Coordinates of C-alpha atoms in Angstrom, one line a residue:
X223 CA 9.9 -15.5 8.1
X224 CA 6.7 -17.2 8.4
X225 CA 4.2 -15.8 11.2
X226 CA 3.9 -17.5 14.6
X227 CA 0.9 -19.8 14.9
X228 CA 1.5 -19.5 18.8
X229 CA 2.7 -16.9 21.4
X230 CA 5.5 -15.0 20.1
X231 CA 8.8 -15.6 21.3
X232 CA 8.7 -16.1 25.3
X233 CA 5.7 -14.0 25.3
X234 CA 3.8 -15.6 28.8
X235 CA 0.5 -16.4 28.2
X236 CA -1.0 -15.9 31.9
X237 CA -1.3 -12.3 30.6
X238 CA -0.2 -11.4 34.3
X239 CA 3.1 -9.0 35.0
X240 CA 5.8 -8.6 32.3
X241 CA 8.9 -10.7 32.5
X242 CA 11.0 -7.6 31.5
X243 CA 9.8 -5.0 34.2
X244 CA 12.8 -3.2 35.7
X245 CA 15.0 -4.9 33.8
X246 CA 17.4 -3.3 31.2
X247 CA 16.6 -3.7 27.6
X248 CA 18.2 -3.4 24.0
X249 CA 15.8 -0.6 22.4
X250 CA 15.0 -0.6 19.0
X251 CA 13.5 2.0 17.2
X252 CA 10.0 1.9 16.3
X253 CA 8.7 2.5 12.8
X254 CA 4.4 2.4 13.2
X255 CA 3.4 2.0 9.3
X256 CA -0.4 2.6 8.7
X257 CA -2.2 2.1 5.4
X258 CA -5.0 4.2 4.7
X259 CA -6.3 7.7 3.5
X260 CA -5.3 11.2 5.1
X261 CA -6.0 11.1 8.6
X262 CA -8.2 13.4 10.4
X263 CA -6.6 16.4 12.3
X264 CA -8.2 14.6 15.4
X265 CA -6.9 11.5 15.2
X266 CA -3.2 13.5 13.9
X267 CA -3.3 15.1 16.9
X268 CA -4.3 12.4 19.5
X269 CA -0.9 10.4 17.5
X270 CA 1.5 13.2 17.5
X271 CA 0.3 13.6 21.4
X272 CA 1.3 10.0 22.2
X273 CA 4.4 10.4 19.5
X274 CA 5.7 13.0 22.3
X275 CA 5.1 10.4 25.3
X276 CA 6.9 7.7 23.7
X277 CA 10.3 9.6 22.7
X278 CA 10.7 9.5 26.1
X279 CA 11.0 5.7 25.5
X280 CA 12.5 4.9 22.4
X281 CA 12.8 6.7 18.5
X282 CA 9.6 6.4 16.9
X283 CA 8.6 7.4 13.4
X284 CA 4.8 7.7 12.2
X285 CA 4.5 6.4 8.2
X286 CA 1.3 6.9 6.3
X287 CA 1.2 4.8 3.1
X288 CA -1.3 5.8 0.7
X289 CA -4.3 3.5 0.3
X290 CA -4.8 2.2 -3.2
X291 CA -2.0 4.1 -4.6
X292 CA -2.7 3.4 -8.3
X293 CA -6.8 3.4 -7.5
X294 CA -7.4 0.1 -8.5
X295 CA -11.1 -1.1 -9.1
X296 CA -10.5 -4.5 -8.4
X297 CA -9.8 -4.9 -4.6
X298 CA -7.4 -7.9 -4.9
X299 CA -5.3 -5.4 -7.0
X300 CA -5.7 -3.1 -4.3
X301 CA -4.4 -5.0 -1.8
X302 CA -1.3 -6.6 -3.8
X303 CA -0.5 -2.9 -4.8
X304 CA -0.9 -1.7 -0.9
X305 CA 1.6 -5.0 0.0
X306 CA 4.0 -4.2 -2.3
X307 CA 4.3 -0.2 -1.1
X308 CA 4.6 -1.5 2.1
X309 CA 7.4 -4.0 1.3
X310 CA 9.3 -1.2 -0.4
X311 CA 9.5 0.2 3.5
X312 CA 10.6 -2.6 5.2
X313 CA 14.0 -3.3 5.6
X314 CA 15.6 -6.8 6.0
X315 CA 17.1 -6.0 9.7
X316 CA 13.0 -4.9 10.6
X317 CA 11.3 -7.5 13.1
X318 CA 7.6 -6.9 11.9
X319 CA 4.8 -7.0 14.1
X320 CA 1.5 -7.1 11.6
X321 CA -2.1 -6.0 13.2
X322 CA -4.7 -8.2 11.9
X323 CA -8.2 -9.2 12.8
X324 CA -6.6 -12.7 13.1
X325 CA -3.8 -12.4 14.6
X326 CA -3.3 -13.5 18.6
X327 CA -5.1 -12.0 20.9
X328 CA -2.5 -10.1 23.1
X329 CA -2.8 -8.0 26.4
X330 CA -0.9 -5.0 27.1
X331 CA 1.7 -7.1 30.0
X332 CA 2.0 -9.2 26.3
X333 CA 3.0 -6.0 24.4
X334 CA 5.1 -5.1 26.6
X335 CA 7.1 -8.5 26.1
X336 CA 7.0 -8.3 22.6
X337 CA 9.1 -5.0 22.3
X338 CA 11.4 -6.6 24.8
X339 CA 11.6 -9.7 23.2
X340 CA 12.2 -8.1 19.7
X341 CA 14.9 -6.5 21.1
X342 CA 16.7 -9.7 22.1
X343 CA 16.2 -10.6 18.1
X344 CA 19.2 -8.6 16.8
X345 CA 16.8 -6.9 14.8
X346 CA 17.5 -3.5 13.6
X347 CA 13.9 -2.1 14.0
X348 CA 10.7 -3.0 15.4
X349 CA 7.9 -2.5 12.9
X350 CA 4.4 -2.6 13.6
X351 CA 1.9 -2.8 10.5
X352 CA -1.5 -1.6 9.9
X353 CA -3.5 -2.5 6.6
X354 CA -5.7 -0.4 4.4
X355 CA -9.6 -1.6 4.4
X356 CA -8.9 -4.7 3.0
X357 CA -6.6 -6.0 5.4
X358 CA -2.7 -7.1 4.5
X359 CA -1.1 -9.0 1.2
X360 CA 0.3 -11.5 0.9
X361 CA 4.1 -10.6 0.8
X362 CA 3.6 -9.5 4.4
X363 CA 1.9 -12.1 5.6
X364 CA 4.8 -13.9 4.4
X365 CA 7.0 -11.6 5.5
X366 CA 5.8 -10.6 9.4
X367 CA 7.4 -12.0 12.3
X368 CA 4.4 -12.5 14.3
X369 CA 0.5 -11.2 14.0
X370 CA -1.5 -9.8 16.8
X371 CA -4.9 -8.2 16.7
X372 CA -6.1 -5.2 19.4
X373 CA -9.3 -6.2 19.8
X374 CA -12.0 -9.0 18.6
X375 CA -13.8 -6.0 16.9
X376 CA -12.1 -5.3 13.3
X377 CA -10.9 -1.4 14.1
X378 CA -10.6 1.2 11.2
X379 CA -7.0 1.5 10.5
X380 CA -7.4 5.5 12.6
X381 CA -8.7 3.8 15.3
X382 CA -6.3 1.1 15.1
X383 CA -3.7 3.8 15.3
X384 CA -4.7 4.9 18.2
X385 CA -5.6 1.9 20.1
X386 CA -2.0 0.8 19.0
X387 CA -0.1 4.4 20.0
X388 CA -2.1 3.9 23.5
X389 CA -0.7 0.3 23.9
X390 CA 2.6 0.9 22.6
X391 CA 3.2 3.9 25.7
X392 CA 1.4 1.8 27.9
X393 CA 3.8 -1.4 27.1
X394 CA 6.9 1.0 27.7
X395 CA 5.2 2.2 31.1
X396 CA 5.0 -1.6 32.2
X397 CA 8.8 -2.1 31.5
X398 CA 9.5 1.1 33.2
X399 CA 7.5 0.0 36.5
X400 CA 5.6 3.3 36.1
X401 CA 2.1 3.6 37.6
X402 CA 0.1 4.0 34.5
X403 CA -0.6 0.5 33.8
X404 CA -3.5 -0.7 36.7

């Protein structure tokens, strides 16, 4: 599937309330696939700490892919070869969310509808992917059901982590009605 030039799915742009608060759901599992080097125990630990939140939610499984795998000098190599390890992952039942500097410019309320939407896809699993330092190939670009970015900064892909873990508890907090979300 190509990626969505506009909002995904129903996704309401006002950026105002979620369309799925309080509502029941079809939850899919979440696999969060991050490209990059080994992560610092800091950021490990601020992850597995949000990890623990969301199982409350929904299944979610943390996969680190290994930045230039064959350590390619030439960066375009580098990327292909990080697309294609991550396209080894990904499953044809996956609805893929890819993070790029890019992609639309979302706000948590929006988050939060895309996991609900994505569950109305008959999708097996909602994947969200991060790319190494060089950003995403072109076999996902291809591949991704939609593209978002977190911010109009470009994040290292730890930070990015994080900023995403943070949204992704916060989204399931809006659906929930729970007073985290101001």
């Amino acid at each position: 599937m190509a990626v969505s030039a506009s909002l995904p799915m129903n996704i309401s742009p006002s950026g105002r309330g979620c369309k799925y608060t309080g509502h029941s759901l079809r939850v899919l599992p979440i696999r969060v696939l991050t490209v990059g080097k080994t992560r610092s125990a800091g950021v490990q630990l601020i992850v597995d700490e949000y990890i623990d939140k969301l199982k409350n939610y929904c299944k979610i499984e943390d996969v680190q892919v290994r930045s230039n795998p064959k350590n390619a000098r030439d960066v375009m190599a580098q990327i292909e070869q990080e697309d294609m390890a991550l396209m080894k992952i990904i499953k044809p039942g996956d609805w893929v969310v890819m993070l790029d500097e890019h992609g639309l410019d979302v706000g948590s309320e929006q988050v939060a509808e895309l996991i609900g939407d994505a569950g109305n896809t008959g999708s097996s699993n909602l994947l969200f992917c991060i790319g190494g330092p060089y950003g995403h190939g072109r076999q996902l670009r291809e591949r991704a059901d939609v593209s978002i970015k977190l911010s109009s900064l470009v994040l290292n892909h730890q930070i990015a982590l994080i900023v995403l873990m943070e949204q992704l508890y916060r989204a399931w907090t809006i659906l929930k009605g729970q007073k985290y979300h101001h």
